[in-house]
Amino acid sequence: MELDHSNLLNEFEDFGLTPNLKVLIKCSELLKKYDITADTLVNHWIGFAATKLNNEAPSLENLGAFENDLSKELSAKTKIKSEPLSESPVIHNITTINQLVLGDGLCTEYKVEKSAFQKSTWLTKHRGAFFKVKYSPPPKGWKKLTDIRRDHRNFIEQINVIGDLIKGKLGIEEFESNNVLKSDAFQTIGRICCDATSGSRLNTASLLLEGTRMISSGQSVPLDVSQLKEFSFFPGQVVAVEGSNPTGKKMVVTSVTTPPINPVFKTDVSLEGPLNVMVACGPFTLSDDLEFAPLVEFIQQINTILPHLVIIMGPFLDVKNKKVESGELDHTYQEQFEMVMKELQTKISNHVQVCVIPSWRDVHYRAVYPTPPFQQENKLPNFHFFSDPCVLNVEGVFIALTSTDILFHLSKEEISVAPPGSDRMGRMVSHLFSQQSFYPLNPPAEEMSVDMEHADDYCKLTFTPHLLLVPSDLRFLIKNVNGCVVINSERAVKGISGGTYSRLQITGEGSSVQVKAEVVRI
């Protein structure tokens, strides 16, 4: 594989990094040694630097440790996965409001070699400024969901990755097996599971800790949490627990350690002025019709305000709509969806940049999470289609988002004991940062179909963004959580009435970002 240094430099510059020539040469050697692409290496570096180097810039001194980490992760994936995956997700960069960069993202078709991608670049003009767009169309073909046993192994392997972070937090070298017969206190790690024999839902009687293959031979141990004054657990959560196991059959827990939350990503913010953003999440028509009146009103609001950026998340043709459920449609699902897209593209001012995000609830599309971006052959230059979930980089401001209602799903599955007046919603969001995932719940909600193999690649949230958009059926939320502004704007439609959307004004300079937000009724 031959990549010149300019390719690497461009990838680093997307994150505000400008390595010197010696570092670029060393990175080029790593590309050839491990047969990976420049964007894969840089994405690995961003995660590594955020978790282990406090966001240091790459240097010859720290590249050695980085190579060890990279080698372990690539080796682990090779051992676990019997076929190659597409590379780690690329952050979709709007590196300045003058420049929009669309990365490879999540393809509609998963089973593909990187070399199958053909890249093209073009320029469009917006308000007197040029947006450079790099787009990677997906190849042809479709891959079915992978074997559930292999998906399970992939998820278990993630415990090892998070476990290294917890070991650093605790200052210990190794964890011990969870089922060892031991009366003295010891530390072990695993993921929270539900013992189905003690109830169909997680409760204090059904708590299990499933260990890793290497440490605990993949075995599970029941947890006695009666000595804990406070806790918060949900299925799939990776935690370290301290306690004893005097009988070898149940662990009496005295403390719980969750993974450390990475700080907000440090970057050079270069906003020349306030960045105005509007965000809405579907459905966009009342639950008992397909007239899309709320969508029309939202478009009118866009054209009145003329923000720099609009983020529109699905579902657009909701599987839960009563007319969809009953089959009372005058058009096919695809035709109805294309009518919605035509309404958006013909009615929204071309001075506004629009990001369109799908939902697994879109009845015409892929009922799987993570969800590939919509494929539009005749899209307008100011329209950009991304996957669910995804991350945008707007002039150094990192915006993470998902149209999937993870907050509602977590709220139904979490069990907790917390002090009166504690911040439950803030705790829910912290789970995403702590578990480094847009969707850490496992097993997922019954209505969801999650491809765990690709969730491992495309649902990671390895750093805390400046802004997190998590639309939900739960009550609207604007909150600072661990330095990140978290916004739940609810939905554009609530049953048989109009709902809400959010308006944001983002300012920033240096490494400082400020967000003003409001939730507006439609």
PDB file of N, CA, C and O in Angstrom, residues 59-84:
ATOM      1  N   SER A  59       4.003  12.187  18.308  1.00  0.00           N
ATOM      2  CA  SER A  59       5.439  12.466  18.284  1.00  0.00           C
ATOM      3  C   SER A  59       6.176  11.146  18.165  1.00  0.00           C
ATOM      4  O   SER A  59       5.601  10.065  18.374  1.00  0.00           O
ATOM      5  N   LEU A  60       7.460  11.205  17.843  1.00  0.00           N
ATOM      6  CA  LEU A  60       8.254   9.979  17.758  1.00  0.00           C
ATOM      7  C   LEU A  60       8.291   9.272  19.102  1.00  0.00           C
ATOM      8  O   LEU A  60       8.369   8.042  19.168  1.00  0.00           O
ATOM      9  N   GLU A  61       8.203  10.036  20.189  1.00  0.00           N
ATOM     10  CA  GLU A  61       8.282   9.446  21.523  1.00  0.00           C
ATOM     11  C   GLU A  61       7.031   8.633  21.864  1.00  0.00           C
ATOM     12  O   GLU A  61       7.127   7.565  22.459  1.00  0.00           O
ATOM     13  N   ASN A  62       5.861   9.119  21.480  1.00  0.00           N
ATOM     14  CA  ASN A  62       4.647   8.391  21.866  1.00  0.00           C
ATOM     15  C   ASN A  62       4.114   7.449  20.788  1.00  0.00           C
ATOM     16  O   ASN A  62       3.161   6.701  21.014  1.00  0.00           O
ATOM     17  N   LEU A  63       4.716   7.461  19.596  1.00  0.00           N
ATOM     18  CA  LEU A  63       4.253   6.552  18.545  1.00  0.00           C
ATOM     19  C   LEU A  63       4.574   5.093  18.855  1.00  0.00           C
ATOM     20  O   LEU A  63       3.907   4.189  18.361  1.00  0.00           O
ATOM     21  N   GLY A  64       5.609   4.860  19.679  1.00  0.00           N
ATOM     22  CA  GLY A  64       5.919   3.482  20.058  1.00  0.00           C
ATOM     23  C   GLY A  64       4.792   2.855  20.854  1.00  0.00           C
ATOM     24  O   GLY A  64       4.349   1.729  20.573  1.00  0.00           O
ATOM     25  N   ALA A  65       4.315   3.585  21.860  1.00  0.00           N
ATOM     26  CA  ALA A  65       3.193   3.091  22.657  1.00  0.00           C
ATOM     27  C   ALA A  65       1.940   2.962  21.800  1.00  0.00           C
ATOM     28  O   ALA A  65       1.148   2.026  21.952  1.00  0.00           O
ATOM     29  N   PHE A  66       1.761   3.919  20.879  1.00  0.00           N
ATOM     30  CA  PHE A  66       0.605   3.856  19.987  1.00  0.00           C
ATOM     31  C   PHE A  66       0.651   2.608  19.111  1.00  0.00           C
ATOM     32  O   PHE A  66      -0.368   1.933  18.913  1.00  0.00           O
ATOM     33  N   GLU A  67       1.835   2.262  18.589  1.00  0.00           N
ATOM     34  CA  GLU A  67       1.942   1.072  17.741  1.00  0.00           C
ATOM     35  C   GLU A  67       1.594  -0.187  18.514  1.00  0.00           C
ATOM     36  O   GLU A  67       0.927  -1.082  17.988  1.00  0.00           O
ATOM     37  N   ASN A  68       2.016  -0.267  19.766  1.00  0.00           N
ATOM     38  CA  ASN A  68       1.660  -1.431  20.588  1.00  0.00           C
ATOM     39  C   ASN A  68       0.153  -1.551  20.732  1.00  0.00           C
ATOM     40  O   ASN A  68      -0.424  -2.634  20.614  1.00  0.00           O
ATOM     41  N   ASP A  69      -0.498  -0.429  20.994  1.00  0.00           N
ATOM     42  CA  ASP A  69      -1.950  -0.423  21.148  1.00  0.00           C
ATOM     43  C   ASP A  69      -2.637  -0.782  19.838  1.00  0.00           C
ATOM     44  O   ASP A  69      -3.580  -1.575  19.804  1.00  0.00           O
ATOM     45  N   LEU A  70      -2.157  -0.205  18.739  1.00  0.00           N
ATOM     46  CA  LEU A  70      -2.724  -0.485  17.427  1.00  0.00           C
ATOM     47  C   LEU A  70      -2.567  -1.953  17.075  1.00  0.00           C
ATOM     48  O   LEU A  70      -3.501  -2.601  16.585  1.00  0.00           O
ATOM     49  N   SER A  71      -1.386  -2.503  17.334  1.00  0.00           N
ATOM     50  CA  SER A  71      -1.123  -3.904  17.016  1.00  0.00           C
ATOM     51  C   SER A  71      -2.048  -4.834  17.783  1.00  0.00           C
ATOM     52  O   SER A  71      -2.588  -5.793  17.234  1.00  0.00           O
ATOM     53  N   LYS A  72      -2.267  -4.528  19.087  1.00  0.00           N
ATOM     54  CA  LYS A  72      -3.138  -5.371  19.904  1.00  0.00           C
ATOM     55  C   LYS A  72      -4.566  -5.351  19.388  1.00  0.00           C
ATOM     56  O   LYS A  72      -5.225  -6.383  19.292  1.00  0.00           O
ATOM     57  N   GLU A  73      -5.062  -4.161  19.049  1.00  0.00           N
ATOM     58  CA  GLU A  73      -6.442  -4.063  18.599  1.00  0.00           C
ATOM     59  C   GLU A  73      -6.638  -4.743  17.249  1.00  0.00           C
ATOM     60  O   GLU A  73      -7.614  -5.468  17.048  1.00  0.00           O
ATOM     61  N   LEU A  74      -5.717  -4.532  16.328  1.00  0.00           N
ATOM     62  CA  LEU A  74      -5.832  -5.181  15.025  1.00  0.00           C
ATOM     63  C   LEU A  74      -5.703  -6.686  15.154  1.00  0.00           C
ATOM     64  O   LEU A  74      -6.403  -7.444  14.479  1.00  0.00           O
ATOM     65  N   SER A  75      -4.821  -7.138  16.052  1.00  0.00           N
ATOM     66  CA  SER A  75      -4.640  -8.568  16.278  1.00  0.00           C
ATOM     67  C   SER A  75      -5.891  -9.176  16.868  1.00  0.00           C
ATOM     68  O   SER A  75      -6.316 -10.268  16.488  1.00  0.00           O
ATOM     69  N   ALA A  76      -6.512  -8.453  17.817  1.00  0.00           N
ATOM     70  CA  ALA A  76      -7.731  -8.964  18.448  1.00  0.00           C
ATOM     71  C   ALA A  76      -8.848  -9.108  17.433  1.00  0.00           C
ATOM     72  O   ALA A  76      -9.577 -10.096  17.408  1.00  0.00           O
ATOM     73  N   LYS A  77      -8.976  -8.119  16.540  1.00  0.00           N
ATOM     74  CA  LYS A  77     -10.016  -8.204  15.522  1.00  0.00           C
ATOM     75  C   LYS A  77      -9.767  -9.356  14.564  1.00  0.00           C
ATOM     76  O   LYS A  77     -10.678 -10.040  14.124  1.00  0.00           O
ATOM     77  N   THR A  78      -8.510  -9.608  14.239  1.00  0.00           N
ATOM     78  CA  THR A  78      -8.170 -10.701  13.330  1.00  0.00           C
ATOM     79  C   THR A  78      -8.540 -12.045  13.935  1.00  0.00           C
ATOM     80  O   THR A  78      -9.046 -12.941  13.264  1.00  0.00           O
ATOM     81  N   LYS A  79      -8.296 -12.191  15.245  1.00  0.00           N
ATOM     82  CA  LYS A  79      -8.588 -13.453  15.905  1.00  0.00           C
ATOM     83  C   LYS A  79     -10.080 -13.694  16.037  1.00  0.00           C
ATOM     84  O   LYS A  79     -10.567 -14.802  15.919  1.00  0.00           O
ATOM     85  N   ILE A  80     -10.827 -12.626  16.282  1.00  0.00           N
ATOM     86  CA  ILE A  80     -12.250 -12.796  16.576  1.00  0.00           C
ATOM     87  C   ILE A  80     -13.095 -12.907  15.318  1.00  0.00           C
ATOM     88  O   ILE A  80     -13.996 -13.718  15.215  1.00  0.00           O
ATOM     89  N   LYS A  81     -12.781 -12.097  14.318  1.00  0.00           N
ATOM     90  CA  LYS A  81     -13.653 -11.997  13.163  1.00  0.00           C
ATOM     91  C   LYS A  81     -13.120 -12.858  12.024  1.00  0.00           C
ATOM     92  O   LYS A  81     -11.978 -12.748  11.637  1.00  0.00           O
ATOM     93  N   SER A  82     -13.982 -13.680  11.492  1.00  0.00           N
ATOM     94  CA  SER A  82     -13.538 -14.620  10.475  1.00  0.00           C
ATOM     95  C   SER A  82     -13.491 -14.013   9.084  1.00  0.00           C
ATOM     96  O   SER A  82     -13.065 -14.672   8.154  1.00  0.00           O
ATOM     97  N   GLU A  83     -13.982 -12.792   8.921  1.00  0.00           N
ATOM     98  CA  GLU A  83     -13.897 -12.125   7.643  1.00  0.00           C
ATOM     99  C   GLU A  83     -13.607 -10.659   7.879  1.00  0.00           C
ATOM    100  O   GLU A  83     -13.887 -10.120   8.937  1.00  0.00           O
ATOM    101  N   PRO A  84     -12.990  -9.968   6.903  1.00  0.00           N
ATOM    102  CA  PRO A  84     -12.588  -8.579   7.135  1.00  0.00           C
ATOM    103  C   PRO A  84     -13.781  -7.650   7.244  1.00  0.00           C
ATOM    104  O   PRO A  84     -14.799  -7.840   6.597  1.00  0.00           O
TER     105      PRO A  84
END
